[in-house]
Structures are given as C-alpha cells and as structure tokens.
Short mmCIF file of C-alpha atoms and ligand atoms in Angstrom, two decimals:
data_model
loop_
_atom_site.label_atom_id
_atom_site.label_comp_id
_atom_site.label_asym_id
_atom_site.label_seq_id
_atom_site.Cartn_x
_atom_site.Cartn_y
_atom_site.Cartn_z
CA MET A 1 11.71 23.36 -0.05
CA ASP A 2 15.16 23.36 -1.55
CA PRO A 3 14.88 22.27 -5.20
CA ILE A 4 18.56 21.35 -5.12
CA THR A 5 17.95 18.47 -2.73
CA ASN A 6 14.64 17.43 -4.34
CA PRO A 7 15.00 13.63 -4.55
CA TYR A 8 12.33 12.83 -7.15
CA ALA A 9 13.31 11.89 -10.67
CA PRO A 10 10.65 12.15 -13.38
CA GLY A 11 12.09 11.26 -16.78
CA ALA A 12 12.29 8.51 -19.37
CA GLY A 13 14.47 5.74 -17.96
CA THR A 14 15.58 7.89 -14.99
CA PRO A 15 16.21 5.66 -11.97
CA PRO A 16 13.78 6.54 -9.17
CA PRO A 17 15.10 7.34 -5.69
CA GLU A 18 13.09 4.35 -4.44
CA LEU A 19 12.25 1.53 -6.86
CA ALA A 20 9.03 0.59 -5.09
CA GLY A 21 6.81 -2.45 -5.48
CA ARG A 22 8.86 -4.46 -7.96
CA ASP A 23 10.78 -6.85 -5.69
CA GLU A 24 8.89 -9.92 -6.79
CA LEU A 25 9.55 -9.29 -10.46
CA LEU A 26 13.23 -8.56 -9.82
CA ARG A 27 13.51 -11.79 -7.87
CA MET A 28 11.77 -13.82 -10.55
CA VAL A 29 14.15 -12.56 -13.22
CA SER A 30 17.18 -13.03 -11.01
CA ILE A 31 16.22 -16.67 -10.44
CA ALA A 32 15.53 -17.30 -14.11
CA THR A 33 18.84 -15.84 -15.30
CA GLN A 34 20.80 -17.85 -12.78
CA ARG A 35 18.91 -21.02 -13.67
CA VAL A 36 19.98 -20.51 -17.26
CA ARG A 37 23.60 -20.29 -16.19
CA ALA A 38 23.17 -23.49 -14.14
CA GLY A 39 21.99 -25.28 -17.29
CA ARG A 40 18.39 -25.42 -16.07
CA GLN A 41 15.24 -24.64 -18.00
CA ALA A 42 13.95 -21.08 -17.67
CA LYS A 43 11.72 -19.04 -19.91
CA SER A 44 12.82 -15.74 -21.35
CA VAL A 45 10.92 -12.83 -19.84
CA LEU A 46 9.12 -10.01 -21.60
CA MET A 47 7.76 -7.24 -19.42
CA ILE A 48 4.65 -5.69 -20.84
CA GLY A 49 3.24 -2.34 -19.79
CA LEU A 50 1.96 1.06 -20.73
CA ARG A 51 4.20 4.12 -21.11
CA GLY A 52 5.81 5.37 -17.93
CA VAL A 53 5.24 2.36 -15.67
CA GLY A 54 8.95 1.76 -15.17
CA LYS A 55 9.92 -0.91 -17.71
CA THR A 56 13.20 0.73 -18.67
CA VAL A 57 14.37 1.31 -15.12
CA LEU A 58 13.50 -2.31 -14.34
CA LEU A 59 15.54 -3.54 -17.29
CA ASP A 60 18.50 -1.48 -16.15
CA ARG A 61 18.21 -2.72 -12.59
CA MET A 62 17.90 -6.32 -13.74
CA ARG A 63 20.99 -5.90 -15.84
CA GLU A 64 22.94 -4.49 -12.89
CA ASP A 65 21.79 -7.40 -10.75
CA ALA A 66 22.85 -9.86 -13.45
CA GLU A 67 26.30 -8.33 -13.77
CA THR A 68 26.73 -8.34 -10.02
CA VAL A 69 26.38 -12.12 -9.96
CA GLY A 70 28.78 -12.49 -12.88
CA LEU A 71 26.41 -12.95 -15.80
CA GLN A 72 27.45 -11.63 -19.19
CA THR A 73 24.97 -9.06 -20.48
CA LEU A 74 24.21 -6.73 -23.30
CA ARG A 75 21.65 -3.96 -23.40
CA VAL A 76 19.97 -2.45 -26.44
CA GLU A 77 16.88 -0.47 -27.29
CA ALA A 78 15.05 -1.18 -30.52
CA PRO A 79 14.52 2.23 -32.08
CA GLU A 80 11.88 2.75 -34.74
CA GLY A 81 13.32 2.24 -38.18
CA ARG A 82 16.53 0.37 -37.41
CA SER A 83 17.08 -3.33 -37.87
CA LEU A 84 17.53 -5.73 -34.99
CA PRO A 85 20.79 -7.19 -36.38
CA ALA A 86 22.20 -3.67 -36.63
CA ILE A 87 21.48 -2.81 -33.01
CA LEU A 88 22.56 -6.20 -31.66
CA ALA A 89 25.85 -6.64 -33.51
CA PRO A 90 27.99 -3.95 -31.83
CA GLN A 91 26.81 -4.85 -28.33
CA LEU A 92 27.32 -8.52 -28.98
CA ARG A 93 30.82 -7.81 -30.13
CA GLN A 94 31.60 -6.04 -26.85
CA ALA A 95 30.25 -8.94 -24.86
CA LEU A 96 32.23 -11.46 -26.90
CA LEU A 97 35.44 -9.49 -26.54
CA ARG A 98 34.92 -9.47 -22.78
CA LEU A 99 34.27 -13.21 -22.78
CA SER A 100 37.31 -13.96 -24.92
CA ARG A 101 39.53 -12.44 -22.27
CA SER A 102 38.83 -15.38 -19.99
CA GLU A 103 41.24 -18.26 -20.47
CA GLN A 104 38.54 -20.99 -20.63
CA ALA A 105 36.43 -19.11 -23.16
CA ARG A 106 39.18 -17.83 -25.41
CA ASP A 107 38.74 -20.30 -28.25
CA LEU A 108 34.95 -20.36 -28.25
CA GLY A 109 34.90 -16.59 -27.81
CA ARG A 110 37.00 -16.18 -30.92
CA ARG A 111 34.82 -18.61 -32.77
CA ALA A 112 31.77 -16.53 -31.84
CA LEU A 113 33.56 -13.41 -33.07
CA ARG A 114 34.14 -15.21 -36.36
CA ALA A 115 30.45 -16.01 -36.42
CA LEU A 116 29.71 -12.33 -35.87
CA ALA A 117 32.01 -11.38 -38.73
CA GLY A 118 30.25 -13.82 -41.07
CA PHE A 119 26.86 -12.66 -39.84
CA ALA A 120 27.60 -8.98 -40.44
CA LYS A 121 29.12 -9.59 -43.86
CA ALA A 122 26.37 -11.88 -45.10
CA LEU A 123 23.49 -9.74 -43.85
CA LYS A 124 24.91 -6.37 -44.81
CA LEU A 125 23.19 -6.59 -48.19
CA LYS A 126 19.78 -6.89 -46.67
CA TYR A 127 20.30 -4.79 -43.54
CA GLU A 128 22.44 -1.95 -44.73
CA ASP A 129 22.52 -0.33 -41.32
CA ILE A 130 24.76 -3.05 -39.84
CA GLU A 131 28.02 -1.43 -38.75
CA VAL A 132 30.34 -3.47 -36.57
CA GLY A 133 34.08 -3.80 -36.08
CA ILE A 134 35.53 -7.06 -37.35
CA ASP A 135 38.11 -8.68 -35.08
CA TYR A 136 38.53 -12.06 -36.81
CA GLU A 137 37.96 -13.34 -40.30
CA PRO A 138 34.66 -15.18 -40.86
CA GLU A 139 34.68 -18.97 -40.78
CA PRO A 140 33.06 -20.19 -44.01
CA GLY A 141 29.67 -21.75 -43.28
CA LEU A 142 29.36 -20.20 -39.81
CA ALA A 143 26.40 -17.80 -39.51
CA ASP A 144 27.01 -16.52 -43.02
CA ASN A 145 24.03 -17.79 -45.04
CA GLY A 146 22.61 -14.34 -45.54
CA ASP A 147 19.33 -15.48 -44.02
CA LEU A 148 18.58 -13.84 -40.68
CA GLU A 149 16.60 -16.74 -39.24
CA HIS A 150 19.43 -19.16 -39.81
CA ASP A 151 22.35 -16.86 -39.08
CA LEU A 152 20.99 -15.40 -35.85
CA GLN A 153 20.51 -18.93 -34.53
CA ALA A 154 24.08 -19.85 -35.37
CA LEU A 155 25.42 -16.60 -33.94
CA LEU A 156 23.57 -16.75 -30.62
CA GLU A 157 24.44 -20.39 -30.25
CA ALA A 158 28.14 -19.65 -30.80
CA ALA A 159 27.95 -16.75 -28.35
CA GLY A 160 26.14 -18.89 -25.79
CA ARG A 161 28.76 -21.64 -26.08
CA ALA A 162 31.44 -19.08 -25.34
CA ALA A 163 29.52 -17.88 -22.28
CA GLN A 164 29.09 -21.48 -21.17
CA ALA A 165 32.82 -22.14 -21.47
CA ALA A 166 33.42 -19.11 -19.24
CA GLY A 167 31.02 -20.57 -16.66
CA THR A 168 28.41 -17.90 -17.25
CA ALA A 169 25.34 -17.15 -19.37
CA LEU A 170 24.59 -14.47 -21.93
CA ILE A 171 21.55 -12.36 -21.08
CA LEU A 172 20.17 -10.01 -23.73
CA PHE A 173 18.29 -6.99 -22.38
CA VAL A 174 16.16 -5.44 -25.10
CA ASP A 175 13.88 -2.43 -24.59
CA GLU A 176 11.01 -1.26 -26.85
CA LEU A 177 10.71 -4.68 -28.48
CA GLN A 178 7.35 -3.76 -30.06
CA TYR A 179 9.26 -1.72 -32.65
CA VAL A 180 11.11 -4.76 -34.06
CA GLU A 181 9.76 -5.87 -37.45
CA GLU A 182 7.77 -9.08 -37.27
CA GLU A 183 10.16 -11.01 -39.48
CA GLN A 184 13.12 -10.04 -37.31
CA LEU A 185 11.14 -10.82 -34.19
CA ALA A 186 10.45 -14.26 -35.63
CA SER A 187 14.18 -14.84 -36.15
CA LEU A 188 14.92 -13.81 -32.58
CA ILE A 189 12.25 -16.15 -31.23
CA THR A 190 13.59 -19.05 -33.30
CA ALA A 191 17.15 -18.39 -32.18
CA LEU A 192 16.16 -18.33 -28.51
CA HIS A 193 14.10 -21.45 -28.97
CA ARG A 194 17.02 -23.25 -30.50
CA CYS A 195 19.34 -22.18 -27.66
CA ALA A 196 16.80 -23.44 -25.12
CA GLN A 197 16.50 -26.80 -26.89
CA ARG A 198 20.25 -27.24 -26.96
CA GLN A 199 20.72 -26.00 -23.40
CA VAL A 200 22.89 -23.15 -24.57
CA PRO A 201 22.82 -20.47 -21.84
CA VAL A 202 21.28 -17.53 -23.69
CA MET A 203 18.21 -15.70 -22.44
CA LEU A 204 16.22 -12.62 -23.35
CA VAL A 205 14.85 -10.12 -20.88
CA GLY A 206 12.78 -7.67 -22.86
CA ALA A 207 10.26 -4.91 -22.42
CA GLY A 208 7.56 -3.52 -24.63
CA LEU A 209 4.10 -2.05 -25.00
CA PRO A 210 0.95 -4.20 -24.67
CA GLN A 211 0.88 -4.93 -28.42
CA LEU A 212 4.05 -7.00 -28.05
CA PRO A 213 2.57 -10.41 -27.08
CA GLY A 214 0.25 -10.27 -30.10
CA ARG A 215 3.14 -9.39 -32.40
CA MET A 216 5.22 -12.21 -31.00
CA GLY A 217 2.34 -14.66 -31.48
CA ARG A 218 1.88 -13.59 -35.08
CA ALA A 219 5.63 -13.85 -35.72
CA LYS A 220 5.80 -17.39 -34.29
CA SER A 221 2.75 -19.20 -33.05
CA TYR A 222 4.67 -21.02 -30.32
CA ALA A 223 6.10 -17.78 -28.87
CA GLU A 224 3.51 -17.65 -26.12
CA ARG A 225 4.77 -20.91 -24.65
CA LEU A 226 8.38 -19.84 -24.85
CA PHE A 227 8.15 -16.62 -22.84
CA ASP A 228 6.78 -15.28 -19.61
CA PHE A 229 4.94 -12.00 -20.08
CA PRO A 230 4.77 -10.35 -16.67
CA PHE A 231 2.46 -7.35 -16.73
CA VAL A 232 3.97 -4.19 -15.28
CA GLY A 233 1.18 -1.91 -14.15
CA PRO A 234 0.66 1.00 -11.80
CA LEU A 235 2.02 0.44 -8.28
CA ASP A 236 -0.21 -0.87 -5.55
CA PRO A 237 -1.11 1.87 -3.02
CA ASP A 238 1.44 0.77 -0.41
CA ALA A 239 4.23 0.77 -2.96
CA ALA A 240 3.12 4.14 -4.32
CA ARG A 241 3.22 5.53 -0.79
CA ALA A 242 6.72 4.15 -0.33
CA ALA A 243 7.82 5.65 -3.66
CA LEU A 244 6.86 9.07 -2.29
CA GLU A 245 7.70 8.73 1.40
CA VAL A 246 10.97 6.81 1.49
CA PRO A 247 13.03 9.36 -0.47
CA ALA A 248 11.54 12.23 1.57
CA GLN A 249 12.12 10.50 4.90
CA GLU A 250 15.76 10.08 4.08
CA LEU A 251 15.93 13.87 4.05
CA GLU A 252 13.73 14.13 7.16
CA VAL A 253 10.71 15.39 5.27
CA MET A 254 7.22 13.99 5.98
CA TYR A 255 3.88 14.09 4.21
CA GLU A 256 0.47 14.69 5.77
CA PRO A 257 -1.61 11.53 5.17
CA ALA A 258 -4.16 13.60 3.22
CA ALA A 259 -1.37 14.91 0.98
CA ILE A 260 -0.32 11.38 0.10
CA ASP A 261 -3.92 10.33 -0.54
CA LEU A 262 -4.39 13.20 -2.92
CA ILE A 263 -1.25 12.28 -4.90
CA LEU A 264 -2.27 8.63 -5.15
CA GLN A 265 -5.65 9.70 -6.44
CA ALA A 266 -4.29 12.19 -8.97
CA THR A 267 -1.61 9.84 -10.31
CA GLU A 268 -3.55 6.58 -10.09
CA CYS A 269 -0.22 5.26 -8.77
CA TYR A 270 1.50 5.41 -12.17
CA PRO A 271 5.24 5.62 -11.50
CA TYR A 272 6.06 8.46 -13.88
CA PHE A 273 3.25 10.58 -12.48
CA LEU A 274 4.28 9.81 -8.90
CA GLN A 275 7.75 11.20 -9.60
CA GLU A 276 6.31 14.30 -11.22
CA TRP A 277 3.88 14.94 -8.35
CA GLY A 278 6.54 14.25 -5.72
CA LYS A 279 8.87 16.69 -7.39
CA HIS A 280 6.35 19.51 -7.56
CA ALA A 281 4.93 18.87 -4.09
CA TRP A 282 8.47 19.15 -2.72
CA ASP A 283 9.20 22.37 -4.57
CA THR A 284 5.87 23.91 -3.54
CA ALA A 285 6.03 23.09 0.17
CA SER A 286 7.81 25.61 2.35
CA ALA A 287 8.54 23.13 5.15
CA SER A 288 7.89 19.60 6.36
CA PRO A 289 5.29 18.15 6.46
CA ILE A 290 4.09 18.50 2.87
CA THR A 291 0.40 19.36 3.15
CA GLN A 292 -2.72 18.71 1.15
CA ARG A 293 -2.70 22.40 0.21
CA ASP A 294 0.82 22.05 -1.17
CA VAL A 295 -0.31 19.11 -3.29
CA GLU A 296 -3.30 21.00 -4.63
CA THR A 297 -1.00 23.75 -5.90
CA ALA A 298 1.59 21.23 -7.09
CA SER A 299 -1.02 19.32 -9.10
CA ILE A 300 -1.42 22.22 -11.48
CA GLU A 301 2.32 22.45 -12.05
CA ALA A 302 2.81 18.72 -12.34
CA THR A 303 0.10 18.52 -14.98
CA ALA A 304 1.66 21.40 -16.90
CA ALA A 305 5.08 19.74 -16.71
CA LEU A 306 3.69 16.46 -18.07
CA ASP A 307 1.89 18.30 -20.84
CA GLU A 308 5.19 19.85 -21.89
CA SER A 309 7.24 16.66 -21.72
CA PHE A 310 5.79 13.17 -21.22
CA PHE A 311 2.63 13.80 -23.27
CA ARG A 312 4.01 16.45 -25.60
CA VAL A 313 6.83 14.37 -27.11
CA ARG A 314 4.23 11.86 -28.21
CA PHE A 315 1.77 14.39 -29.53
CA ASP A 316 4.42 16.13 -31.63
CA ARG A 317 5.11 12.95 -33.59
CA LEU A 318 1.54 12.69 -34.86
CA THR A 319 0.10 13.70 -38.23
CA PRO A 320 -3.07 15.82 -38.29
CA SER A 321 -5.28 12.81 -39.06
CA GLU A 322 -3.68 10.79 -36.25
CA LYS A 323 -4.35 13.66 -33.85
CA ARG A 324 -8.00 13.75 -34.88
CA TYR A 325 -8.32 10.02 -34.39
CA LEU A 326 -6.90 10.22 -30.87
CA ARG A 327 -9.00 13.27 -30.10
CA ALA A 328 -12.14 11.38 -31.11
CA MET A 329 -11.07 8.51 -28.83
CA ALA A 330 -10.52 10.99 -26.00
CA GLU A 331 -14.00 12.39 -26.54
CA LEU A 332 -15.37 8.93 -25.77
CA GLY A 333 -13.42 8.72 -22.50
CA ARG A 334 -10.44 6.70 -21.36
CA GLY A 335 -11.32 3.53 -23.27
CA PRO A 336 -10.90 0.95 -24.62
CA HIS A 337 -13.26 1.97 -27.41
CA ARG A 338 -14.90 0.11 -30.27
CA SER A 339 -13.53 1.06 -33.69
CA GLY A 340 -17.12 1.68 -34.79
CA ASP A 341 -17.69 4.22 -32.03
CA ILE A 342 -14.52 6.09 -32.92
CA ALA A 343 -15.53 6.11 -36.58
CA ASN A 344 -18.98 7.43 -35.64
CA ALA A 345 -17.47 10.24 -33.63
CA LEU A 346 -15.48 11.22 -36.71
CA GLU A 347 -18.43 10.61 -39.05
CA ARG A 348 -16.28 8.27 -41.13
CA LYS A 349 -16.31 4.59 -42.09
CA VAL A 350 -14.27 2.15 -40.00
CA THR A 351 -12.47 0.94 -43.13
CA ALA A 352 -11.53 4.48 -44.14
CA LEU A 353 -9.85 4.96 -40.76
CA GLY A 354 -7.97 1.63 -40.90
CA PRO A 355 -4.68 3.09 -42.18
CA THR A 356 -4.63 5.82 -39.51
CA ARG A 357 -5.33 3.28 -36.81
CA ASN A 358 -2.52 1.04 -38.09
CA GLN A 359 -0.04 3.93 -38.15
CA LEU A 360 -0.97 4.77 -34.57
CA ILE A 361 -0.40 1.17 -33.53
CA SER A 362 2.99 1.02 -35.20
CA LYS A 363 3.97 4.34 -33.59
CA GLY A 364 3.11 2.74 -30.27
CA MET A 365 0.34 5.21 -29.41
CA ILE A 366 -2.57 2.77 -29.24
CA TRP A 367 -3.08 -0.97 -29.10
CA SER A 368 -5.86 -3.43 -29.50
CA PRO A 369 -6.81 -5.28 -26.27
CA SER A 370 -9.20 -7.45 -28.26
CA HIS A 371 -10.53 -7.57 -31.78
CA GLY A 372 -12.12 -4.27 -32.78
CA ASP A 373 -11.11 -2.54 -29.55
CA THR A 374 -8.66 0.33 -29.29
CA ALA A 375 -6.93 1.68 -26.18
CA PHE A 376 -4.24 4.26 -25.44
CA THR A 377 -0.74 3.03 -24.54
CA VAL A 378 -0.09 6.23 -22.58
CA PRO A 379 -1.95 6.43 -19.26
CA MET A 380 -4.29 9.42 -19.01
CA PHE A 381 -3.68 10.41 -22.63
CA ASP A 382 -7.40 10.98 -23.10
CA ALA A 383 -7.43 13.88 -20.65
CA PHE A 384 -4.31 15.32 -22.27
CA MET A 385 -5.90 15.20 -25.73
CA ARG A 386 -8.91 17.09 -24.43
CA ARG A 387 -6.60 19.74 -22.91
CA ILE A 388 -4.39 20.17 -25.97
CA MET A 389 -7.27 20.14 -28.49
CA PRO A 390 -10.10 21.78 -26.57
CA GLY A 391 -13.50 22.61 -27.99
CA GLU A 392 -15.14 21.16 -31.07
CA ASP A 393 -12.76 22.26 -33.84
CA TRP A 394 -11.39 18.74 -34.25
CA ARG A 395 -14.76 17.67 -35.62
CA LEU A 396 -14.33 19.96 -38.65
CA SER A 397 -12.29 19.04 -41.74
N1 LIG B 401 8.93 1.23 -9.09
C1 LIG B 401 9.01 2.56 -9.21
N2 LIG B 401 8.85 3.36 -8.14
C2 LIG B 401 8.95 4.69 -8.27
N3 LIG B 401 9.20 5.33 -9.42
C3 LIG B 401 9.38 4.60 -10.51
C4 LIG B 401 9.29 3.18 -10.47
N4 LIG B 401 9.50 2.70 -11.70
C5 LIG B 401 9.72 3.77 -12.50
N5 LIG B 401 9.65 4.92 -11.79
C6 LIG B 401 9.80 6.26 -12.37
O1 LIG B 401 8.87 6.35 -13.45
C7 LIG B 401 9.42 7.05 -14.55
C8 LIG B 401 9.28 6.21 -15.83
O2 LIG B 401 10.11 5.08 -15.80
P1 LIG B 401 10.56 4.34 -17.16
O3 LIG B 401 11.11 5.33 -18.12
O4 LIG B 401 11.41 3.19 -16.77
O5 LIG B 401 9.15 3.83 -17.70
P2 LIG B 401 8.86 3.00 -19.04
O6 LIG B 401 7.83 1.99 -18.70
O7 LIG B 401 10.13 2.53 -19.62
O8 LIG B 401 8.21 4.12 -19.97
P3 LIG B 401 8.18 4.19 -21.60
O9 LIG B 401 7.23 3.13 -22.05
O10 LIG B 401 7.69 5.58 -21.87
O11 LIG B 401 9.59 3.95 -22.09
C9 LIG B 401 10.85 7.42 -14.16
O12 LIG B 401 10.84 8.75 -13.74
C10 LIG B 401 11.16 6.49 -13.00
O13 LIG B 401 12.05 7.09 -12.10
MG1 LIG B 402 11.04 2.86 -21.43
#
C-alpha cells in the first residue's frame, strides 16, 4: 500500500500513531505532578525499561500533559560524557525566565536566576562544560559554594520557590538517567529530598535502563524510598494489537487476525519492533486486509531494517573485545547468564573479563539483574549478535 500514508513510526523517540497500553502510567504521573503543585506529598518517578520500550515518548507525552495543566517543565537528556549541571543549567534558565514573567513570581524568579548565576560561576571550575547565559549578578552565599551537593539543593529550592509563587510546580523531565555519574546522581537525589522535606514543589520524572535503580541506591541508600520505579515493559497483547490496528483503521485498512498474531509473536510486543513490523507489513501488502503472507514477507524486511538501525547503532559503538563478550553471551541464549558461563564460553577467567563487562554496563549495553548475572538491555540482541557475527570465528583470538 501507499508508503506515503504509512502511519507507523519506528525510530528513537518518534511518537507512535497510537500510544497504546500506557494510560495507567500516564495517569499516575499526572496525579503525582499535580499533587506536588497542590503542596501534597508525591514521590518522584523513574521509569525503568529496556531499549525501545517507549520511555522517551512517554516522557515527552508526560511533559505535554504537564504543560497543558499549567505546570512549569524542563526536559533534558543525559548524554554520555557530559555533566548533569551542564545539561540542566540552560534549560533551568529558560524555565526561570518564563516564571519571572509572571507578576507574583517576579522577585523569586529573579532570585532563582541569581542562584543560577552563582551556581554556574562556582561550579565552572569543576564542570568545565557548564555554559549558560547570565541574566542577573550572583547573590553572595546563594548556591555558590562550589560544591554540587550543596549548590544544587539551593538552586532547586530557589527555583521551586519561584514556581510556588507563580502557583505552579517545577517538573524536571530527564531521559537516559543511567548515564549520570554517581556523584552527580547523589547530588540530584539530595536536592530532591530536600525540596520534598521543605514542601517546595519540585519533582523529577526520569527514565533509564534497568541498571538505574541500583545506581541510585549506591549513590544514596535512601533513594529507593524516595522514588517510584515503574517498570516499562513490552505491551500486553491487547495493547499491542491496538498499536497496530488503530492507526490502520483510521485509514480504513484492516489486518487478518492471523497477520496480527504473527506480528505479536515476532515482536514479542516490544513497541519499537511493533512499529517496524507495522511499517513493513503496510508497505508489503497490496490491499486491505493485510494478510499473514504479507507479514511473512515483511518480517524479513523488518529484521533487516532493525539490523541496519536499532541494533546497528549499538553494535558500532563496541570495541572488538566488547563484541566478543556479547557474542559469547548470545551463544548461551537470551539470558540472563552467569558471569562464569560467559567466561567459560570465552575460555577466560571471570576476573580477566571484569573490565570489559564494566565497560559494557557503563555503555548501557548490559546490566546485572542480580549478583553475578548479566543480561542484555536491548531486547532480542542475542539473535542480532548471532546474525552479525555468524559462525565460530569469534571464538578465535
Ligand atoms: N505505547 C506504544 N505504543 C506503540 N508504539 C510505541 C509505544 N511506545 C513507543 N512506541 C514506539 O516505539 C519506538 C521506541 O520508542 P522510544 O524511543 O520512546 O523508546 P525508548 O524506551 O526511549 O528507547 P531507548 O532506550 O532506545 O531510548 C518508537 O518508534 C515509538 O513510536
Ligand atoms: Mg529513549
């Protein structure tokens, strides 16, 4: 059928035509953010899930919902290798400038901008990547200690007070939180804790890979009590069906039930894969309804497309020894696997492989569901590894 009208949207952070199966989570976050504005207790929320389950599109939707009801928001993504203060500062400045435009929040908004100026100046030595426009001179003693833990607390508190004066709350949306250094994560946790204790309306809605709760716990032992960690997984079968059928129905295209069943089976209801299969099934079919035959053909193309994009971008960032480690894991199946079994497959000692394993964890490729266990963070990565490194060559060298 016409590829121009194809409704499906595979891609990192690309909003799906139908955001299926996430209503409960959206509602939970909407209630929590509005409770914070009302001066009520609510935990910050960190969505945890594997690659491609829809964390980023959820964050974006939650942010839109928050803005619709008049909450003040900022949205950042923690990239590998940049500091948290550096990514927060410019977005915080924008939010504070917006807040300062309201009559009631003008003075506290300016005070928070002074706090930001002090913060940026004092921390610039340690975090050289901080670049932010300065609108007001710093106020001596306000968020300018040069110590992140202290200064972030003072800054978020000042920002939250400004939001409060404007009758709103400040909601921080942060993606890829697992990449934030533990020490910076600890400062963020402390700052949020302090705001909660003082009933300052600041809240975090974050997303990250499954290693995040463990990192948070190591950064601050009380973190687990301070946050909700909803798990974002594959869709349930009804939601997966809706993700495929609703966008097609809007264009008067139907699926044969067997065609849908085959897609659910091939994708295991993982959102990214559903979009990829939907897209190729649509392009393959010559007319409605989309048949099981169409899906069989489309499966080959969808797999090839994933191999060239979703899986490939991850594979290309790996060193040769990291590739061998993942290939050995793949040989054992989908996992999780014991470190000892992986080492055996490579005919190496567990300790000798420790550094490679740690690099893979910090790159976000694998995580440890429990002590000594290792699992992929990308669904179906085992099958990809066997396709991209076929045969036995990986055992050599
Ligand atoms: N609830 C949903 N229903 C249908 N499709 C969805 C849903 N959620 C996400 N998708 C689709 O899945 C794909 C991946 O979404 P997204 O990039 O938000 O995942 P992610 O969890 O952030 O992945 P990563 O960890 O790689 O950043 C996108 O193409 C998106 O349109
Ligand atoms: Mg994402």
